[in-house]
Tab-separated table of N, CA and C in Angstrom:
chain	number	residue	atom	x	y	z
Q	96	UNK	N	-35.437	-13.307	-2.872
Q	96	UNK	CA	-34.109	-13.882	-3.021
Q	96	UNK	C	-33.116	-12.844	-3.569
Q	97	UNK	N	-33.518	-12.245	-4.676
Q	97	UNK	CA	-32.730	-11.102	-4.960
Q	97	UNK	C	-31.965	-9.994	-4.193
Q	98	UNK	N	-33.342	-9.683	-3.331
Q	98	UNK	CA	-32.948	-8.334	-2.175
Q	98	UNK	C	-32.065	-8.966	-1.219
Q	99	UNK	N	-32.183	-10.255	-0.908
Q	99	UNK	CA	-31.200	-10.834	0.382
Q	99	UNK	C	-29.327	-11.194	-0.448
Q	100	UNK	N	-30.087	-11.273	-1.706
Q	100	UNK	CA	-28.258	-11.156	-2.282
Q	100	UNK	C	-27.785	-9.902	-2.426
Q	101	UNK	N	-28.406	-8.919	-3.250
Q	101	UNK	CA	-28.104	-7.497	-3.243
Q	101	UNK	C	-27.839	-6.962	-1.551
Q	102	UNK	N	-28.114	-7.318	-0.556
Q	102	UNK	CA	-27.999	-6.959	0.874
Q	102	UNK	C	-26.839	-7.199	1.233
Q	103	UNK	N	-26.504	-9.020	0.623
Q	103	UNK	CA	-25.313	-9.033	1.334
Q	103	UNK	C	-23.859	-8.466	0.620
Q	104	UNK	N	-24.272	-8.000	-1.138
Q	104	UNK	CA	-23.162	-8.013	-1.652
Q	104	UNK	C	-22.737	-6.510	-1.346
Q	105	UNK	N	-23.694	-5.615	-0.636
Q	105	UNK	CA	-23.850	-4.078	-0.146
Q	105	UNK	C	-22.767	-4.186	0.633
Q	106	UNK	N	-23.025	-5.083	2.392
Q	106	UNK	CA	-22.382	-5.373	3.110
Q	106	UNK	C	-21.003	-6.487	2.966
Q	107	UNK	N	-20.770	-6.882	1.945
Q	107	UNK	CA	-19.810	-7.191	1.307
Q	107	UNK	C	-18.820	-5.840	1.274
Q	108	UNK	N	-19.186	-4.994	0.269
Q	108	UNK	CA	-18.650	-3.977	-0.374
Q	108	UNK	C	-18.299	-3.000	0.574
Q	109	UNK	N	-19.173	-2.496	1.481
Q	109	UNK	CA	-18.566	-2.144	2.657
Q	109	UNK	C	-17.851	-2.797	3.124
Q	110	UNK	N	-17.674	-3.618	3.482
Q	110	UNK	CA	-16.280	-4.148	4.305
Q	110	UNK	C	-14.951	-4.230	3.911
Q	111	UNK	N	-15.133	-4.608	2.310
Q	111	UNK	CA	-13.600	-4.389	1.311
Q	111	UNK	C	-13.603	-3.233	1.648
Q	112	UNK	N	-14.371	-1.870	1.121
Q	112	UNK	CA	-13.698	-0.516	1.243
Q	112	UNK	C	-13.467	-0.114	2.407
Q	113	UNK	N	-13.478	-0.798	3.516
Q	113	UNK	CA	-13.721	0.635	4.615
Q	113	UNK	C	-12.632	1.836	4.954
Q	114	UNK	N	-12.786	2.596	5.522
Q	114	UNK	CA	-11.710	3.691	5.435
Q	114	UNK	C	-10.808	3.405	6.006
Q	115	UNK	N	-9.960	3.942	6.021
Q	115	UNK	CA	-8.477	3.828	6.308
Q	115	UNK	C	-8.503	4.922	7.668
Q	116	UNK	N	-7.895	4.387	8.777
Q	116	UNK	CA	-8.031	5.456	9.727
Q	116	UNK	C	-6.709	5.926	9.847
Q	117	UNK	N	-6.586	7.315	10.115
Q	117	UNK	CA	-5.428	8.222	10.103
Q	117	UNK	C	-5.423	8.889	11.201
Q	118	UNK	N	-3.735	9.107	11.281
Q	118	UNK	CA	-3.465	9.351	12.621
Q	118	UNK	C	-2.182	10.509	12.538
Q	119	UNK	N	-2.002	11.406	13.073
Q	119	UNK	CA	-1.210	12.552	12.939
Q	119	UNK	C	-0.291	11.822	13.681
Q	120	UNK	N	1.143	12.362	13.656
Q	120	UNK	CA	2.299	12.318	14.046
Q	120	UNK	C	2.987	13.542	14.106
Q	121	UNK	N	3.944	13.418	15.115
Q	121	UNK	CA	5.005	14.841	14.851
Q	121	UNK	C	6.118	14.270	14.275
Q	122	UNK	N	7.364	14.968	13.532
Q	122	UNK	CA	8.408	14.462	12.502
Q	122	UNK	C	9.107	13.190	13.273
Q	123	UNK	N	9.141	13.456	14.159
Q	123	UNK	CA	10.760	12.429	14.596
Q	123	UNK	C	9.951	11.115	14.871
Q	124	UNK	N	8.533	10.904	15.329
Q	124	UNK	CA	7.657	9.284	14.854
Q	124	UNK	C	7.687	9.591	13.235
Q	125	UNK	N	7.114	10.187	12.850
Q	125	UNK	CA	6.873	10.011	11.550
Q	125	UNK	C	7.976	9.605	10.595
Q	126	UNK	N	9.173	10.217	11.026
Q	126	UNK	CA	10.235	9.573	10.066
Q	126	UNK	C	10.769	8.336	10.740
Q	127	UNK	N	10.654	7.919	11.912
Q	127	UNK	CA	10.545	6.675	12.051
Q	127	UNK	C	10.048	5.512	11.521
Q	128	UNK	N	9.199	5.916	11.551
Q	128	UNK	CA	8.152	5.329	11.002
Q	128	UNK	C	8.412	4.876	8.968
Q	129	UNK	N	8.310	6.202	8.741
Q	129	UNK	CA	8.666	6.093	6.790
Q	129	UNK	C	10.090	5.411	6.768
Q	130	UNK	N	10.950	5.395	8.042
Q	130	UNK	CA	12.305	4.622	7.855
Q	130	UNK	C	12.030	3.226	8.124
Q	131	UNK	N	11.266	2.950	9.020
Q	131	UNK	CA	11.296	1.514	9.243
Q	131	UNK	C	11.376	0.863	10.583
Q	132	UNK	N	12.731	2.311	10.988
Q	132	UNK	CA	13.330	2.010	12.444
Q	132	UNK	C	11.896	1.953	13.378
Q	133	UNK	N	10.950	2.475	13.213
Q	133	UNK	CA	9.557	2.226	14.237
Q	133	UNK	C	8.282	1.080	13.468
Q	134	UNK	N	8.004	0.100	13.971
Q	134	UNK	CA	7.448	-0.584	13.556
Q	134	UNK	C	6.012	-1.095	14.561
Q	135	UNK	N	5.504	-0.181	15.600
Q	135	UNK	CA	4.915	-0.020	16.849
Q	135	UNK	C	4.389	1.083	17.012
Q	136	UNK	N	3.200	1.750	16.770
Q	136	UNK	CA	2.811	2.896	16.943
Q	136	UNK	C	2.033	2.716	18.450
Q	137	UNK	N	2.431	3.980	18.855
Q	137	UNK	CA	1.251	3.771	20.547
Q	137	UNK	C	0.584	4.803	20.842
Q	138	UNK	N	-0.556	4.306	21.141
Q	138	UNK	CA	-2.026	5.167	21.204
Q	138	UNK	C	-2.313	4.582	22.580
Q	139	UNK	N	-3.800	5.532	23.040
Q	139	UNK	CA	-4.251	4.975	24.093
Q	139	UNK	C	-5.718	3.988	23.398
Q	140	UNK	N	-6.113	2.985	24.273
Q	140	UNK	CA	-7.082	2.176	24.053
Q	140	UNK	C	-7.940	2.676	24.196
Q	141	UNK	N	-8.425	3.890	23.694
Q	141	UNK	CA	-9.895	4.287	23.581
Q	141	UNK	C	-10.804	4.333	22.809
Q	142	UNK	N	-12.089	4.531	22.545
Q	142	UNK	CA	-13.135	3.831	21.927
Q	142	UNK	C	-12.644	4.599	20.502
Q	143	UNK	N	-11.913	5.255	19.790
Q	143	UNK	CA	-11.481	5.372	18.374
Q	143	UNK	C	-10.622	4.388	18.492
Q	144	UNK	N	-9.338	3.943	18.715
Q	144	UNK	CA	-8.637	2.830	18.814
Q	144	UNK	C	-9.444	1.512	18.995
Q	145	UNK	N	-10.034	1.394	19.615
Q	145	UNK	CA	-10.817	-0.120	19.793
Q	145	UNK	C	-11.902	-0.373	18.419
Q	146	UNK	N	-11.540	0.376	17.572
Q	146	UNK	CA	-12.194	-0.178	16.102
Q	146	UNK	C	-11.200	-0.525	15.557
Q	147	UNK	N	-9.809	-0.124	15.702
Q	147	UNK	CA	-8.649	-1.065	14.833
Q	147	UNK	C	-8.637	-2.173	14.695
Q	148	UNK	N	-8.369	-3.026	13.990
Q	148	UNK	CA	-8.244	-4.548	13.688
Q	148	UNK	C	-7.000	-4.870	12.928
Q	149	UNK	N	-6.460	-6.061	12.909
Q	149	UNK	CA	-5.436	-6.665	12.029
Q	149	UNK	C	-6.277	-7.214	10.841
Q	150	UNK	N	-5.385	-6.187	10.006
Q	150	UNK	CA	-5.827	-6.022	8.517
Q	150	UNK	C	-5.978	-4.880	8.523
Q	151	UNK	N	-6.600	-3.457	8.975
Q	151	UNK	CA	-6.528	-2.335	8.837
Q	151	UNK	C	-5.483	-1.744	8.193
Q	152	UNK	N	-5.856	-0.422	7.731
Q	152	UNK	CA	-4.909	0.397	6.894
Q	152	UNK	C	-4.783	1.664	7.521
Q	153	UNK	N	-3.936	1.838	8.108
Q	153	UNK	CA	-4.156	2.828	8.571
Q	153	UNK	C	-2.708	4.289	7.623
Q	154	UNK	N	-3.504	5.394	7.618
Q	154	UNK	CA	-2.886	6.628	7.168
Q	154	UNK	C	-2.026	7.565	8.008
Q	155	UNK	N	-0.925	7.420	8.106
Q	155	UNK	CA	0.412	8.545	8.958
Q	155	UNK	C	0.781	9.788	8.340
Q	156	UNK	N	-0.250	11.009	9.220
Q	156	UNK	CA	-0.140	11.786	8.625
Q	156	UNK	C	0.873	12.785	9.665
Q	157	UNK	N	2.234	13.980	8.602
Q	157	UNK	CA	2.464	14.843	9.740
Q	157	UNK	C	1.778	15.578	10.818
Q	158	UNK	N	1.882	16.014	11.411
Q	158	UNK	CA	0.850	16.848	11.952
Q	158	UNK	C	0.232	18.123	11.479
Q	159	UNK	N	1.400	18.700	10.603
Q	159	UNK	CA	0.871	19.637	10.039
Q	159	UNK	C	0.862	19.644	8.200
Q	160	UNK	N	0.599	18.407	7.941
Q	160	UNK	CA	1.069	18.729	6.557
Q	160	UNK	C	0.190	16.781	5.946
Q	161	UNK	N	-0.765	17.592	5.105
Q	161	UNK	CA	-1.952	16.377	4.929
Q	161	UNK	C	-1.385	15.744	3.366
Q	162	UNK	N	-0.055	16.542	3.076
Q	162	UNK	CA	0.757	16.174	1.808
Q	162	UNK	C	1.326	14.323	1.846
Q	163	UNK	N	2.844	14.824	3.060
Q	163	UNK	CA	3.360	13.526	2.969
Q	163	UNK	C	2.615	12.690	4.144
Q	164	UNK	N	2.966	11.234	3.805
Q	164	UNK	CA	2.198	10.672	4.558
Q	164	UNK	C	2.576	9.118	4.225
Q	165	UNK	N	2.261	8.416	4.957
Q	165	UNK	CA	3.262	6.870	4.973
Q	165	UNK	C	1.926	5.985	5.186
Q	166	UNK	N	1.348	4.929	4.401
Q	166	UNK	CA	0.199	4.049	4.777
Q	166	UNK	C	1.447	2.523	5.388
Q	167	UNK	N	0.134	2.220	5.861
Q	167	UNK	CA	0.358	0.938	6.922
Q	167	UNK	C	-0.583	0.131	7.168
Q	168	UNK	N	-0.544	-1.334	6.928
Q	168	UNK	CA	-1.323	-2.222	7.505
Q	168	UNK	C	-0.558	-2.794	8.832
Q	169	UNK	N	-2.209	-3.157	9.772
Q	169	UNK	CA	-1.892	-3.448	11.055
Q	169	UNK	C	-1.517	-4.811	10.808
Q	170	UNK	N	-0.483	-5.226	11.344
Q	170	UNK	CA	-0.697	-6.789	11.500
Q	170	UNK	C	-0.689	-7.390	12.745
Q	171	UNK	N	-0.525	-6.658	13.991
Q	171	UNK	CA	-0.705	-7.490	14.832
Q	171	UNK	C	-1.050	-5.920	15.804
Q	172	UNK	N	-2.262	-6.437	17.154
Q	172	UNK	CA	-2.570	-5.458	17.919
Q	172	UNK	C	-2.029	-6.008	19.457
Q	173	UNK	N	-1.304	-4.987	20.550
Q	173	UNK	CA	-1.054	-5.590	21.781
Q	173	UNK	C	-1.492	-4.719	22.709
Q	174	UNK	N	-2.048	-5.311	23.875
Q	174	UNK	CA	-3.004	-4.293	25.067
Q	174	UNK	C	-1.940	-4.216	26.313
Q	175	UNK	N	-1.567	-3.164	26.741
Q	175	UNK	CA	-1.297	-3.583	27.780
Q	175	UNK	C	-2.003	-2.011	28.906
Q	176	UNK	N	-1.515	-2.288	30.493
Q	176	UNK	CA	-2.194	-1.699	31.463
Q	176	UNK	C	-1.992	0.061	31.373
Q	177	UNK	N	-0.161	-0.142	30.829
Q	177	UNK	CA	0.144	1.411	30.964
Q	177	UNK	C	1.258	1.369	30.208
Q	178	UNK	N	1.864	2.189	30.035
Q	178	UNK	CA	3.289	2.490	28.767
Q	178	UNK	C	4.515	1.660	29.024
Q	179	UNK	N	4.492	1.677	30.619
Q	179	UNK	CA	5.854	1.060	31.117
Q	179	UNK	C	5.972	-0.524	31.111
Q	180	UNK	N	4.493	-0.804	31.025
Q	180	UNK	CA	4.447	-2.444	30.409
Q	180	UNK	C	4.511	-2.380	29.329
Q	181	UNK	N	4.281	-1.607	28.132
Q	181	UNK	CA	4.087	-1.650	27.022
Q	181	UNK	C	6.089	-1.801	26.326
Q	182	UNK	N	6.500	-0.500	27.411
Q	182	UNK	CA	8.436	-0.688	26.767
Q	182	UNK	C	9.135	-1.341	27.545
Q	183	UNK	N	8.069	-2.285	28.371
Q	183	UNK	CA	9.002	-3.637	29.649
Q	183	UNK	C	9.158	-4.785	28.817
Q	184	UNK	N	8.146	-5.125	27.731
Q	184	UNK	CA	8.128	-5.890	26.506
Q	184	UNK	C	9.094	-6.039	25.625
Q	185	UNK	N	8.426	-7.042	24.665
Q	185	UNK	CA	9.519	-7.560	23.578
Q	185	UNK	C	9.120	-6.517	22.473
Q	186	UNK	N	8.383	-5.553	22.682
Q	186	UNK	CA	8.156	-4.730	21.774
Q	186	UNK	C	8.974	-3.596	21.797
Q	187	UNK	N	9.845	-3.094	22.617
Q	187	UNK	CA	10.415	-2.034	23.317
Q	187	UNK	C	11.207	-1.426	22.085
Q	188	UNK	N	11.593	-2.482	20.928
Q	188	UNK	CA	13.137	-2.384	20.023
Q	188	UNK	C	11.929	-2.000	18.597
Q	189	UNK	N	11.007	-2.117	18.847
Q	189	UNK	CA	10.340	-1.558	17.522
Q	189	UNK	C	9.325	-0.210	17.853
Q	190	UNK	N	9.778	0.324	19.105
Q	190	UNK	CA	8.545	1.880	19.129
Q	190	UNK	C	9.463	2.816	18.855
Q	191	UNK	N	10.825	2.898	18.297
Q	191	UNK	CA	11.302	3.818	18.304
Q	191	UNK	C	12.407	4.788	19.176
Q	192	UNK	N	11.962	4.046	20.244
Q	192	UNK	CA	12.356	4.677	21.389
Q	192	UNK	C	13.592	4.190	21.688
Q	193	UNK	N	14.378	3.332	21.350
Q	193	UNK	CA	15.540	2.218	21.538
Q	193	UNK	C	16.867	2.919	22.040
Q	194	UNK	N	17.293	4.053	22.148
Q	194	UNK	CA	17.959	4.787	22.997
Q	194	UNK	C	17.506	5.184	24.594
Q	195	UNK	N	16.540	4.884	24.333
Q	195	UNK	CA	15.965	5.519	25.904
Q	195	UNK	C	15.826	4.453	26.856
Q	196	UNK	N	15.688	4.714	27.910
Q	196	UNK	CA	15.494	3.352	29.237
Q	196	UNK	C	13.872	3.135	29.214
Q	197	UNK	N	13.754	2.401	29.704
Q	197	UNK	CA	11.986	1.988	29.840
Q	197	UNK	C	11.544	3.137	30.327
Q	198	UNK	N	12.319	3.975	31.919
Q	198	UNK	CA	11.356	5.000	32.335
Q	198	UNK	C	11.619	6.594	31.534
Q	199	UNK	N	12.796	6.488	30.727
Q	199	UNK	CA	12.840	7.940	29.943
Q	199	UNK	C	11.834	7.252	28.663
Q	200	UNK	N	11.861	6.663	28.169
Q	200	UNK	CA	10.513	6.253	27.324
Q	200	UNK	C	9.076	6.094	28.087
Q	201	UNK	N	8.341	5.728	28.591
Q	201	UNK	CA	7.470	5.986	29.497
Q	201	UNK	C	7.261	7.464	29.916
Q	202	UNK	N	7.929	8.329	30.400
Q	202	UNK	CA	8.231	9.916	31.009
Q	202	UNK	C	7.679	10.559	29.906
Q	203	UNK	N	8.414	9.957	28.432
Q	203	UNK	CA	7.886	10.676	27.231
Q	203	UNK	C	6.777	10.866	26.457
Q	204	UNK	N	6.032	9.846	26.929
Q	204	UNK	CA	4.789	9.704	26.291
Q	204	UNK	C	3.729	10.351	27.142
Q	205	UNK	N	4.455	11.283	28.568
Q	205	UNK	CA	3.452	12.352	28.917
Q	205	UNK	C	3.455	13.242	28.297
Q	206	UNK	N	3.955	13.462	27.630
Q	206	UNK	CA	3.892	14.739	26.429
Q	206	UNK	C	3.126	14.820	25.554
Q	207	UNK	N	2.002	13.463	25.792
Q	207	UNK	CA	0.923	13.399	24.440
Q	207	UNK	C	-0.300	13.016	25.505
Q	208	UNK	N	-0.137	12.129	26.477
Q	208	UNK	CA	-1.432	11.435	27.047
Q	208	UNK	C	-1.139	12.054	28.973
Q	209	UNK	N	-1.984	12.052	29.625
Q	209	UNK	CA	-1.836	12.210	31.123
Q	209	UNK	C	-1.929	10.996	31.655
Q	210	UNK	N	-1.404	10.722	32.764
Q	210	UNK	CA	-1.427	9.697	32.892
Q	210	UNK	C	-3.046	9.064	34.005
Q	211	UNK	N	-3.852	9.929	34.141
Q	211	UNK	CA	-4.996	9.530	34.442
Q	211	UNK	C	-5.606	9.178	32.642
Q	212	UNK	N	-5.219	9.324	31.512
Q	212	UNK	CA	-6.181	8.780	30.798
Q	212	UNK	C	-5.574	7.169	30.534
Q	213	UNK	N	-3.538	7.388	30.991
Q	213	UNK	CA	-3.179	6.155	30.990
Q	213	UNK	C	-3.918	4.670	31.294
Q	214	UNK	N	-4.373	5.623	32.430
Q	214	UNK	CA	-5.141	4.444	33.680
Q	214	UNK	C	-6.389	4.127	33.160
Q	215	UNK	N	-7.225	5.107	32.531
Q	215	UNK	CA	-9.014	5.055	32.568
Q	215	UNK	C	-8.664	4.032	31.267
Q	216	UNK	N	-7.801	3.940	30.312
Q	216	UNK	CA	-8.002	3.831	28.711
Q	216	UNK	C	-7.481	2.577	28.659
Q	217	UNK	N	-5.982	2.480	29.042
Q	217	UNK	CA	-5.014	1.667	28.846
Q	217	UNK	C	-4.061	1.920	27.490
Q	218	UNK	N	-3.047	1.276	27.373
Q	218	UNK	CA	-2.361	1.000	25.988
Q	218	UNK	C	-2.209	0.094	25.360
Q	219	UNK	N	-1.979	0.926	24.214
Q	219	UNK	CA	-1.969	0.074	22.698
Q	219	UNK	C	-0.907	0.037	21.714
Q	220	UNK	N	-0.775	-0.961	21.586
Q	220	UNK	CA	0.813	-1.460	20.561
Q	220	UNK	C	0.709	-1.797	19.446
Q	221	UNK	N	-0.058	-0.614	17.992
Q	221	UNK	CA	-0.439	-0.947	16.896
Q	221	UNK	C	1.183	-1.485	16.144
Q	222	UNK	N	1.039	-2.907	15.830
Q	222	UNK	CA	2.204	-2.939	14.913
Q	222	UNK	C	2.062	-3.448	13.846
Q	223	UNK	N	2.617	-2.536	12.930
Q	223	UNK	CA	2.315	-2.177	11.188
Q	223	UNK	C	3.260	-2.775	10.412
Q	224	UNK	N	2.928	-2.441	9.169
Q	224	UNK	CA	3.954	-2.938	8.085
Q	224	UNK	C	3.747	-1.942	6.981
Q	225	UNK	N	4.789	-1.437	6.284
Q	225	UNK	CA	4.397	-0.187	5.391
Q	225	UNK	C	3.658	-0.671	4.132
Q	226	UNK	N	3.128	0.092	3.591
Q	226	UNK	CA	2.345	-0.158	2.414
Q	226	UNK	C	2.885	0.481	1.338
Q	227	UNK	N	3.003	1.664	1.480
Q	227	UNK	CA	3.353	3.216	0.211
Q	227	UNK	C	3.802	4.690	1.257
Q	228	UNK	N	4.255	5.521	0.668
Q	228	UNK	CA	4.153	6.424	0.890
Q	228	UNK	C	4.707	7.847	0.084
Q	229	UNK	N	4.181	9.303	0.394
Q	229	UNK	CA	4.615	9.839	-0.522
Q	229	UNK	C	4.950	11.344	0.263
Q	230	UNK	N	5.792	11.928	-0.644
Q	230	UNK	CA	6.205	13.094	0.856
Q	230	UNK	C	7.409	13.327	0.183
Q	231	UNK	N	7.903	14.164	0.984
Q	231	UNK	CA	9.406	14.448	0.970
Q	231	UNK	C	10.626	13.469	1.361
């Protein structure tokens, strides 16, 4: 009886702590982001992304600088096929992108993903809420 409580309060304890997954950014998401104006981070749906959950914490780090950095819980996750569904959405006014048209937003996000991994992976519409952060 003991070992089956000590087991579960192990696996308890793991689950409160688990890590916080972190994710690099370049400045102009990232200060989006620490401003507010981005409330939608987008990744592709691949098997590191498909461990996110609502409730996660996730860590925004610059890309080059493991100093400042902005935490975030997920509160809500959205799938879609490819980017241009993703800024055809009601999400379009929280990625940041809100000057741009659906296809100059879409165009832009080849600058991080190809669009054959578009296709193999799909996308993802992590949307956060800030927690802390510390930086410049």
């Amino acid at each position: 009886m003991m070992h089956k409580d000590l087991q579960k309060e192990k696996i308890k304890t793991a689950l409160t702590n688990k890590q916080a997954t972190e994710m690099r950014l370049a400045d102009e998401p990232f200060e989006k982001i620490k401003s507010g104006e981005k409330t939608v981070e987008i990744r592709l749906y691949d098997e590191k992304r498909k461990q996110i959950k609502v409730g996660d914490k996730i860590i925004f780090y610059r890309l080059n600088d493991k100093i400042d950095f902005v935490s975030a819980t997920v509160i809500d996750i959205h799938h879609y096929k490819s980017f241009k569904e993703l800024f055809s959405s009601e999400l379009f006014s929280m990625t940041g992108f809100g000057l741009m048209s659906v296809d100059e937003a879409t165009h832009s996000m080849y600058k991080y993903y190809t669009q054959e991994q578009e296709k193999t992976f799909g996308v993802l519409g992590i949307e956060i809420k800030l927690c802390e952060q510390r930086g410049k």
